PDB file of C-alpha atoms in Angstrom:
ATOM      1  CA  ASN A 141      31.178  12.572 -15.214  1.00 33.00           C
ATOM      2  CA  TYR A 142      29.977  13.137 -18.624  1.00 34.00           C
ATOM      3  CA  ILE A 143      29.665  16.747 -19.770  1.00 34.00           C
ATOM      4  CA  LEU A 144      27.185  17.641 -22.635  1.00 35.00           C
ATOM      5  CA  LYS A 145      27.649  21.126 -24.171  1.00 36.00           C
ATOM      6  CA  ASN A 146      24.694  22.301 -26.056  1.00 38.00           C
ATOM      7  CA  HIS A 147      25.215  25.518 -28.062  1.00 37.00           C
ATOM      8  CA  LEU A 148      22.332  27.873 -28.355  1.00 39.00           C
ATOM      9  CA  GLN A 149      22.513  30.931 -30.625  1.00 40.00           C
ATOM     10  CA  LYS A 150      20.419  33.973 -30.418  1.00 42.00           C
ATOM     11  CA  GLY A 151      21.181  36.577 -33.118  1.00 46.00           C
ATOM     12  CA  ALA A 152      24.643  37.817 -32.618  1.00 41.00           C
ATOM     13  CA  LYS A 153      24.754  36.723 -28.933  1.00 46.00           C
ATOM     14  CA  GLU A 154      25.997  33.151 -28.120  1.00 48.00           C
ATOM     15  CA  ASP A 155      24.835  31.299 -24.944  1.00 49.00           C
ATOM     16  CA  PHE A 156      26.131  27.887 -23.730  1.00 48.00           C
ATOM     17  CA  LEU A 157      24.153  25.476 -21.640  1.00 49.00           C
ATOM     18  CA  ILE A 158      26.221  22.984 -19.856  1.00 51.00           C
ATOM     19  CA  LEU A 159      24.500  19.893 -18.517  1.00 56.00           C
ATOM     20  CA  ILE A 160      26.338  17.433 -16.374  1.00 65.00           C
ATOM     21  CA  MET A 161      25.390  13.645 -15.869  1.00 77.00           C
ATOM     22  CA  LYS A 162      27.031  12.133 -12.896  1.00 91.00           C
ATOM     23  CA  ILE A 163      27.292   8.434 -13.157  1.00 93.00           C
ATOM     24  CA  HIS A 164      29.484   6.478 -10.579  1.00 94.00           C
ATOM     25  CA  PRO A 165      32.028   4.278 -12.297  1.00 92.00           C
ATOM     26  CA  THR A 166      30.539   1.124 -10.389  1.00 95.00           C
ATOM     27  CA  ALA A 167      27.059   1.730 -11.760  1.00 96.00           C
ATOM     28  CA  ILE A 168      25.815  -0.565 -14.516  1.00 96.00           C
ATOM     29  CA  ILE A 169      23.578   0.980 -16.992  1.00 95.00           C
ATOM     30  CA  ASP A 170      22.053  -0.958 -19.969  1.00 95.00           C
ATOM     31  CA  PRO A 171      22.879   0.789 -23.246  1.00 93.00           C
ATOM     32  CA  LYS A 172      19.024   0.741 -23.997  1.00 94.00           C
ATOM     33  CA  ALA A 173      18.260   2.902 -21.018  1.00 95.00           C
ATOM     34  CA  GLU A 174      17.355   6.605 -21.620  1.00 94.00           C
ATOM     35  CA  LEU A 175      18.775   9.036 -19.095  1.00 94.00           C
ATOM     36  CA  HIS A 176      18.235  12.812 -19.018  1.00 93.00           C
ATOM     37  CA  GLU A 177      21.674  14.633 -19.127  1.00 89.00           C
ATOM     38  CA  SER A 178      21.116  15.993 -15.448  1.00 92.00           C
ATOM     39  CA  VAL A 179      20.648  12.578 -13.790  1.00 94.00           C
ATOM     40  CA  GLU A 180      22.899  11.256 -10.990  1.00 95.00           C
ATOM     41  CA  ILE A 181      23.534   7.569 -10.507  1.00 96.00           C
ATOM     42  CA  GLY A 182      25.355   6.412  -7.335  1.00 96.00           C
ATOM     43  CA  PRO A 183      27.756   3.625  -6.614  1.00 96.00           C
ATOM     44  CA  PHE A 184      26.677  -0.055  -7.269  1.00 97.00           C
ATOM     45  CA  CYS A 185      23.329   0.757  -9.064  1.00 97.00           C
ATOM     46  CA  LEU A 186      21.780  -1.248 -11.747  1.00 97.00           C
ATOM     47  CA  ILE A 187      19.711   0.361 -14.446  1.00 97.00           C
ATOM     48  CA  GLU A 188      18.016  -2.283 -16.758  1.00 97.00           C
ATOM     49  CA  LYS A 189      16.956  -1.998 -20.378  1.00 96.00           C
ATOM     50  CA  ASP A 190      14.171   0.214 -21.601  1.00 96.00           C
ATOM     51  CA  VAL A 191      14.230   2.520 -18.533  1.00 96.00           C
ATOM     52  CA  ILE A 192      13.540   6.204 -18.991  1.00 96.00           C
ATOM     53  CA  ILE A 193      14.785   8.532 -16.287  1.00 96.00           C
ATOM     54  CA  GLY A 194      13.835  12.205 -16.396  1.00 95.00           C
ATOM     55  CA  GLU A 195      15.465  15.461 -15.477  1.00 93.00           C
ATOM     56  CA  GLY A 196      17.083  16.133 -12.200  1.00 93.00           C
ATOM     57  CA  THR A 197      16.542  12.576 -10.796  1.00 96.00           C
ATOM     58  CA  LYS A 198      19.096  11.374  -8.358  1.00 96.00           C
ATOM     59  CA  ILE A 199      19.453   7.638  -7.629  1.00 97.00           C
ATOM     60  CA  GLU A 200      21.654   6.935  -4.642  1.00 97.00           C
ATOM     61  CA  SER A 201      23.786   3.824  -4.100  1.00 97.00           C
ATOM     62  CA  HIS A 202      22.793   0.066  -4.369  1.00 98.00           C
ATOM     63  CA  CYS A 203      19.499   0.871  -6.187  1.00 98.00           C
ATOM     64  CA  ARG A 204      18.144  -1.384  -8.870  1.00 98.00           C
ATOM     65  CA  ILE A 205      15.740   0.148 -11.651  1.00 98.00           C
ATOM     66  CA  LEU A 206      13.813  -2.692 -13.325  1.00 98.00           C
ATOM     67  CA  SER A 207      13.204  -3.004 -17.115  1.00 98.00           C
ATOM     68  CA  GLY A 208      10.327  -0.843 -18.397  1.00 97.00           C
ATOM     69  CA  ALA A 209      10.409   1.625 -15.442  1.00 98.00           C
ATOM     70  CA  ARG A 210       9.399   5.201 -16.304  1.00 98.00           C
ATOM     71  CA  ILE A 211      10.748   7.873 -13.957  1.00 97.00           C
ATOM     72  CA  GLY A 212       9.610  11.481 -14.116  1.00 96.00           C
ATOM     73  CA  LYS A 213      11.497  14.752 -13.265  1.00 96.00           C
ATOM     74  CA  PHE A 214      13.171  15.600 -10.103  1.00 96.00           C
ATOM     75  CA  ASN A 215      12.874  12.197  -8.130  1.00 97.00           C
ATOM     76  CA  LYS A 216      15.111  10.906  -5.516  1.00 97.00           C
ATOM     77  CA  PHE A 217      15.636   7.179  -4.813  1.00 98.00           C
ATOM     78  CA  SER A 218      17.312   6.497  -1.511  1.00 97.00           C
ATOM     79  CA  SER A 219      20.012   3.747  -1.081  1.00 97.00           C
ATOM     80  CA  GLY A 220      18.818   0.209  -1.646  1.00 97.00           C
ATOM     81  CA  VAL A 221      15.608   0.980  -3.597  1.00 97.00           C
ATOM     82  CA  THR A 222      14.387  -1.583  -6.115  1.00 98.00           C
ATOM     83  CA  PHE A 223      11.872   0.036  -8.513  1.00 97.00           C
TER      84      PHE A 223
END
């Protein structure tokens, strides 16, 4: 898991926002893909170049997201989907 801590300051009060991106170690993600910090990617997934995946999206095992795909917020891809 990757943990991103984004520090927000409001006057004298400090708040912390913690976002967790869960990417299975067997997933392959092209470095040119853009994933929101809250995305979950399951085992044996392939995310190709120029893909954008929005907030809260969950991609289960053995999925393939093809180059150029645009996926909005809070989607769920079940195992084996090619998109």
